[in-house]
Amino acid sequence: MLVGLGPGSHAHLSARARAAIAEADTVIGYVTYIRLVADLLEGKEVIRKSMTEELDRAVEAFERARQGKRVALISSGDAGVYGMAGPTFEVLFQAGWTPESDIEVEIIPGASAINTCAALVGAPLTHDFCAISLSDLLTPWPVIARRLEAVAFSDFVVALYNPKSGRRTRQIVEARRLFLRHRSPDTPVAIVKSAYRPKQRIEFTTLEKMTECDIGMLSTVLIGNSSTFIRHGLMVTPRGYANKYDVDSGTAHEGEKPGRSLSSGLTGWLAGIHASGLGAAELARIHRLPEDYIAALLAEPLESPEPLSEAAGEEAGA
Ligand code: SAH
């Protein structure tokens, strides 16, 4: 059983995760995670491993399972998010294991730091978001930098995992530098340390000032998109209703219809670029999209607008 413990408090440990630990003969995990559930481990074989012994943990779990033991391999947050699920499958596949073999694998999801840290600061993930780990222990820096650059450019809300450690202090400085190429220095940033644990700490800052804050191994850094704001101590990313509706009256703006794509949605936007009379190069610059993509769209005949009857089935507010 690959068990995600959630952030660390028992209140946020799922019922299935708790049951999995109760069912287990053997519990294997990083020392800190074992400590988080220490009171649930009475009478069990407990194997504590250090941070760098990930593969050992997986091998040990496989060996115990082969002996007929029920094994819980525990991760904080979700076991599949920068956790033990991947390395475990690698070890299993290497040993010739298949899902049909007599060792059963169950993955038990847990709330990941991106979710729990977001919940503590408000509603920062209401629009598109992604996670990037700043750990270069197993990932080359150019790969990390390229992803930072891409999400900064494309205006995602981003959660930075593993932002800083005793030895890795410059990665967050470089992340800030890449973000400032595309984002305003006032972009809201929240730093959440030890979410739902006794030493929990929340700090609001800006992209400009974030590197002056206390950031460590147990912090997650949430960087807002260009619409994210902080009000009354809450970090909020609007979903986009303001594009379509008057927020006070709830009525749709002129040219916009409830239940239909925005006038600047795919269909409306396509009609617009065709009607504009502008060339692909100019449109590419305005919309910050590749010129060959725009050129391909302009070369295709415009489809007739979607029939009215289809609108009824659309998701509310989409
Ligand atoms: N599997 C975990 C992530 C492990 S990577 C999950 O899904 O959450 C370790 C990183 O996760 C830390 O460096 C930090 O960025 C983040 N993290 C894990 N637990 C956290 C917590 N309680 N509070 C804040 N950040 C946390």
Coordinates of C-alpha atoms and ligand atoms in Angstrom, one line a residue:
M1 CA 0.0 0.0 0.0
L2 CA 1.4 3.3 -1.1
V3 CA -0.1 5.7 1.5
G4 CA -0.3 9.4 1.2
L5 CA -0.6 10.9 4.7
G6 CA -1.8 14.3 3.7
P7 CA -0.1 17.3 5.3
G8 CA 0.6 15.6 8.7
S9 CA -2.3 16.3 11.0
H10 CA -4.5 13.4 11.9
A11 CA -7.6 15.4 11.1
H12 CA -6.4 15.5 7.4
L13 CA -5.4 11.8 7.3
S14 CA -8.0 10.1 5.1
A15 CA -10.1 7.2 6.5
R16 CA -8.5 4.8 3.9
A17 CA -5.0 5.9 4.8
R18 CA -5.7 5.4 8.5
A19 CA -7.2 1.9 7.8
A20 CA -4.3 1.0 5.6
I21 CA -1.8 1.7 8.4
A22 CA -4.0 -0.2 10.8
E23 CA -4.0 -3.2 8.4
A24 CA -0.3 -3.1 7.8
D25 CA 2.2 -5.6 9.4
T26 CA 5.1 -3.4 8.3
V27 CA 5.3 0.4 8.0
I28 CA 8.2 1.9 6.0
G29 CA 8.9 5.6 5.6
Y30 CA 11.2 8.6 6.0
V31 CA 11.8 9.2 9.7
T32 CA 9.8 12.5 9.8
Y33 CA 6.7 10.8 8.3
I34 CA 7.0 7.8 10.7
R35 CA 6.9 10.4 13.5
L36 CA 3.7 12.0 12.1
V37 CA 1.8 8.8 12.6
A38 CA 3.8 7.3 15.5
D39 CA 0.8 6.8 17.7
L40 CA -0.8 4.5 15.0
L41 CA 2.1 2.1 14.9
E42 CA 1.9 0.1 18.1
G43 CA 2.7 -3.6 17.5
K44 CA 3.9 -3.1 14.0
E45 CA 7.3 -3.6 12.4
V46 CA 8.6 -0.1 11.7
I47 CA 11.4 0.6 9.2
R48 CA 12.8 4.1 9.3
K49 CA 14.8 5.3 6.3
S50 CA 16.7 8.5 5.6
M51 CA 15.7 10.9 2.8
T52 CA 18.2 9.6 0.3
E53 CA 17.3 5.9 0.7
E54 CA 14.2 6.1 -1.5
L55 CA 15.0 3.0 -3.6
D56 CA 16.0 1.1 -0.4
R57 CA 12.6 1.9 1.0
A58 CA 10.9 0.5 -2.1
V59 CA 13.1 -2.6 -2.3
E60 CA 12.5 -3.3 1.4
A61 CA 8.7 -3.0 0.9
F62 CA 8.8 -5.4 -2.0
E63 CA 10.9 -7.9 -0.1
R64 CA 8.5 -7.8 2.9
A65 CA 5.5 -8.2 0.6
R66 CA 7.1 -11.2 -1.0
Q67 CA 7.3 -12.8 2.4
G68 CA 3.5 -12.4 2.6
K69 CA 3.5 -9.2 4.8
R70 CA 1.0 -6.4 4.3
V71 CA 3.3 -3.3 3.9
A72 CA 2.4 0.4 4.1
L73 CA 5.0 2.6 2.4
I74 CA 4.2 6.1 3.7
S75 CA 4.7 9.5 2.1
S76 CA 3.7 12.9 3.2
G77 CA 1.0 14.6 1.1
D78 CA 0.3 12.3 -1.9
A79 CA 2.5 9.3 -2.5
G80 CA 2.4 10.1 -6.3
V81 CA 3.5 13.7 -6.0
Y82 CA 7.3 13.9 -5.7
G83 CA 6.8 10.8 -3.5
M84 CA 7.4 7.1 -3.3
A85 CA 4.9 5.8 -5.9
G86 CA 7.2 6.3 -8.9
P87 CA 10.4 4.7 -7.4
T88 CA 8.3 1.8 -6.1
F89 CA 6.9 0.9 -9.5
E90 CA 10.4 1.2 -11.0
V91 CA 11.7 -1.3 -8.4
L92 CA 8.7 -3.6 -9.0
F93 CA 9.0 -3.5 -12.8
Q94 CA 12.7 -4.2 -12.6
A95 CA 11.9 -7.3 -10.5
G96 CA 9.5 -8.5 -13.2
W97 CA 6.4 -7.7 -11.3
T98 CA 3.1 -7.2 -13.2
P99 CA -0.4 -6.1 -11.9
E100 CA -1.5 -9.8 -12.4
S101 CA 1.2 -11.2 -10.0
D102 CA 0.2 -12.2 -6.5
I103 CA 1.5 -9.0 -4.9
E104 CA -1.2 -6.5 -5.0
V105 CA -0.4 -2.8 -5.0
E106 CA -2.9 -0.2 -3.8
I107 CA -2.3 3.6 -4.0
I108 CA -4.0 5.6 -1.4
P109 CA -4.3 9.3 -2.3
G110 CA -3.5 12.1 0.1
A111 CA -3.9 15.8 0.0
S112 CA -0.7 17.2 -1.5
A113 CA 1.1 20.3 -0.3
I114 CA -0.3 22.3 -3.2
N115 CA -3.8 21.7 -2.0
T116 CA -3.2 22.0 1.8
C117 CA -1.1 25.1 1.5
A118 CA -3.7 26.7 -0.9
A119 CA -6.4 25.9 1.6
L120 CA -4.5 27.8 4.3
V121 CA -4.1 31.0 2.3
G122 CA -7.5 31.3 0.5
A123 CA -8.3 30.2 -3.0
P124 CA -5.2 30.7 -5.1
L125 CA -5.8 27.7 -7.4
T126 CA -9.1 28.7 -8.9
H127 CA -7.6 29.0 -12.3
D128 CA -4.9 27.0 -14.2
F129 CA -1.9 26.0 -12.0
C130 CA 1.1 23.8 -11.9
A131 CA 3.8 22.5 -9.6
I132 CA 7.5 22.7 -10.1
S133 CA 10.1 21.2 -7.8
L134 CA 13.3 23.3 -7.4
S135 CA 15.2 20.2 -6.4
D136 CA 18.2 19.6 -8.7
L137 CA 19.2 16.4 -6.9
L138 CA 17.8 14.4 -9.8
T139 CA 16.8 17.0 -12.4
P140 CA 19.3 19.2 -14.4
W141 CA 19.0 22.9 -13.8
P142 CA 18.3 23.8 -17.5
V143 CA 15.2 21.5 -17.3
I144 CA 13.9 23.2 -14.2
A145 CA 14.7 26.7 -15.5
R146 CA 12.9 26.0 -18.8
R147 CA 9.8 25.0 -16.9
L148 CA 10.0 28.0 -14.7
E149 CA 10.3 30.3 -17.8
A150 CA 7.4 28.5 -19.6
V151 CA 5.0 28.8 -16.7
A152 CA 6.0 32.4 -15.9
F153 CA 5.4 33.3 -19.5
S154 CA 2.1 31.5 -19.7
D155 CA 0.7 33.0 -16.5
F156 CA 0.0 29.8 -14.5
V157 CA -0.4 30.0 -10.7
V158 CA 2.6 27.9 -9.5
A159 CA 3.5 26.0 -6.4
L160 CA 7.2 25.6 -5.9
Y161 CA 8.0 22.4 -4.0
N162 CA 11.4 21.8 -2.4
P163 CA 12.2 25.5 -2.8
K164 CA 15.2 25.7 -0.6
S165 CA 17.4 23.7 1.7
G166 CA 20.5 24.3 3.8
R167 CA 22.7 23.5 0.7
R168 CA 20.4 24.6 -2.1
T169 CA 19.8 28.3 -1.6
R170 CA 20.3 29.8 -5.0
Q171 CA 17.5 27.9 -6.9
I172 CA 14.8 30.2 -5.4
V173 CA 16.8 33.3 -6.3
E174 CA 17.0 32.1 -9.9
A175 CA 13.3 31.2 -10.0
R176 CA 12.5 34.7 -8.9
R177 CA 14.8 36.1 -11.6
L178 CA 13.1 34.0 -14.4
F179 CA 9.6 35.0 -13.1
L180 CA 10.4 38.7 -13.1
R181 CA 11.1 38.5 -16.8
H182 CA 7.4 38.0 -17.4
R183 CA 5.5 38.9 -14.2
S184 CA 5.0 42.1 -12.2
P185 CA 7.2 42.5 -9.1
D186 CA 3.9 43.0 -7.1
T187 CA 2.6 39.5 -8.0
P188 CA 1.3 38.1 -4.8
V189 CA 3.3 35.2 -3.2
A190 CA 2.4 33.1 -0.2
I191 CA 5.0 31.0 1.7
V192 CA 3.5 28.2 3.8
K193 CA 5.8 26.3 6.1
S194 CA 4.8 23.1 7.9
A195 CA 1.1 23.3 6.9
Y196 CA -1.2 21.6 9.4
R197 CA 1.8 20.8 11.7
P198 CA 2.6 22.4 15.0
K199 CA 5.2 24.8 13.6
Q200 CA 2.9 26.1 10.8
R201 CA 3.7 29.5 9.5
I202 CA 2.2 31.6 6.7
E203 CA 3.7 34.6 5.1
F204 CA 2.4 36.8 2.4
T205 CA 4.8 38.7 0.2
T206 CA 5.5 39.7 -3.4
L207 CA 7.6 38.2 -6.2
E208 CA 10.0 41.1 -5.7
K209 CA 10.5 40.4 -2.0
M210 CA 10.0 36.7 -1.7
T211 CA 13.7 35.8 -1.4
E212 CA 13.9 37.9 1.7
C213 CA 11.4 35.6 3.5
D214 CA 12.0 32.6 5.7
I215 CA 11.9 29.6 3.2
G216 CA 13.1 26.1 4.0
M217 CA 12.7 22.4 3.3
L218 CA 9.2 22.4 4.8
S219 CA 8.0 25.4 2.8
T220 CA 5.8 25.5 -0.3
V221 CA 5.9 28.8 -2.3
L222 CA 2.7 29.8 -4.1
I223 CA 3.1 32.4 -6.8
G224 CA -0.1 33.9 -8.1
N225 CA -1.0 34.7 -11.7
S226 CA -1.5 38.2 -13.1
S227 CA -5.1 38.4 -11.7
T228 CA -4.4 36.9 -8.2
F229 CA -4.9 39.3 -5.4
I230 CA -4.6 39.4 -1.6
R231 CA -7.5 40.8 0.4
H232 CA -8.2 40.6 4.1
G233 CA -5.3 38.2 4.5
L234 CA -6.7 35.9 1.8
M235 CA -5.0 35.1 -1.5
V236 CA -7.5 34.7 -4.3
T237 CA -7.3 33.9 -8.0
P238 CA -10.5 34.9 -9.8
R239 CA -12.0 32.2 -12.0
G240 CA -12.8 34.6 -14.8
Y241 CA -16.4 35.5 -14.1
A242 CA -15.5 39.2 -14.4
N243 CA -14.6 38.5 -18.1
K244 CA -18.2 37.6 -18.7
Y245 CA -20.5 38.9 -16.0
D246 CA -21.0 42.1 -14.1
V247 CA -19.9 40.8 -10.7
D248 CA -22.4 43.0 -8.8
S249 CA -25.6 42.4 -10.8
G250 CA -24.7 38.9 -12.2
T251 CA -25.8 39.9 -15.7
A252 CA -23.7 39.0 -18.7
H253 CA -21.6 41.7 -20.4
E254 CA -22.8 42.9 -23.8
G255 CA -22.0 40.2 -26.4
E256 CA -21.6 37.5 -23.8
K257 CA -24.1 34.7 -23.2
P258 CA -24.5 32.5 -20.1
G259 CA -23.6 28.9 -20.9
R260 CA -21.7 29.8 -24.1
S261 CA -18.0 30.3 -24.7
L262 CA -16.7 33.9 -24.3
S263 CA -16.8 36.1 -27.4
S264 CA -13.0 35.7 -27.2
G265 CA -13.3 31.9 -26.7
L266 CA -12.1 29.7 -29.5
T267 CA -15.0 30.2 -32.0
G268 CA -15.3 34.0 -31.5
W269 CA -11.6 34.5 -31.5
L270 CA -11.2 32.6 -34.8
A271 CA -13.9 34.7 -36.4
G272 CA -12.1 37.8 -35.0
I273 CA -8.7 37.0 -36.4
H274 CA -10.1 36.1 -39.8
A275 CA -12.1 39.4 -39.9
S276 CA -9.2 41.5 -38.6
G277 CA -7.4 41.6 -42.0
L278 CA -4.1 41.4 -40.1
G279 CA -1.3 39.1 -41.1
A280 CA 0.0 36.1 -39.1
A281 CA 3.1 37.9 -37.9
E282 CA 1.1 40.8 -36.4
L283 CA -1.5 38.5 -34.8
A284 CA 1.2 36.3 -33.4
R285 CA 2.8 39.3 -31.7
I286 CA -0.6 40.6 -30.3
H287 CA -1.7 37.2 -28.9
R288 CA 1.8 36.0 -28.0
L289 CA 1.3 32.7 -29.9
P290 CA 3.6 31.1 -32.5
E291 CA 3.3 32.6 -36.0
D292 CA 3.0 29.2 -37.7
Y293 CA 0.0 28.3 -35.5
I294 CA -1.8 31.5 -36.5
A295 CA -0.8 31.0 -40.2
A296 CA -2.3 27.5 -40.1
L297 CA -5.6 28.8 -38.6
L298 CA -5.8 31.6 -41.2
A299 CA -5.3 29.1 -44.0
E300 CA -8.3 27.1 -42.9
P301 CA -11.9 28.1 -43.9
L302 CA -13.9 29.4 -41.0
E303 CA -16.5 26.9 -39.7
S304 CA -20.0 28.1 -39.2
P305 CA -20.9 29.1 -35.6
E306 CA -22.0 26.3 -33.1
P307 CA -25.8 25.6 -33.3
L308 CA -27.8 27.1 -30.4
S309 CA -29.1 23.7 -29.2
E310 CA -25.6 22.6 -28.1
A311 CA -25.4 25.3 -25.5
A312 CA -27.8 23.7 -23.1
G313 CA -25.5 20.8 -22.3
E314 CA -22.6 23.0 -21.4
E315 CA -21.2 23.1 -17.9
A316 CA -22.5 26.0 -15.8
G317 CA -20.1 28.9 -15.7
A318 CA -17.6 27.3 -18.0
Ligands
SAH1 N1 4.5 14.0 -1.5 C1 4.5 15.4 -1.0 C2 5.7 16.2 -1.5 C3 7.1 15.7 -1.1 S1 8.3 16.8 -1.7 C4 3.2 16.0 -1.2 O1 2.4 15.5 -2.0 O2 2.9 17.1 -0.6 C5 8.7 17.7 -0.3 C6 8.2 19.2 -0.4 O3 6.8 19.2 -0.3 C7 8.7 20.2 0.6 O4 9.9 20.7 0.3 C8 7.6 21.2 0.6 O5 7.8 22.1 -0.6 C9 6.3 20.4 0.3 N2 5.6 20.1 1.6 C10 5.3 18.8 2.0 N3 4.6 18.9 3.2 C11 4.4 20.2 3.5 C12 3.7 20.9 4.5 N4 3.1 20.3 5.5 N5 3.7 22.3 4.5 C13 4.3 22.9 3.4 N6 5.0 22.3 2.4 C14 5.0 20.9 2.4

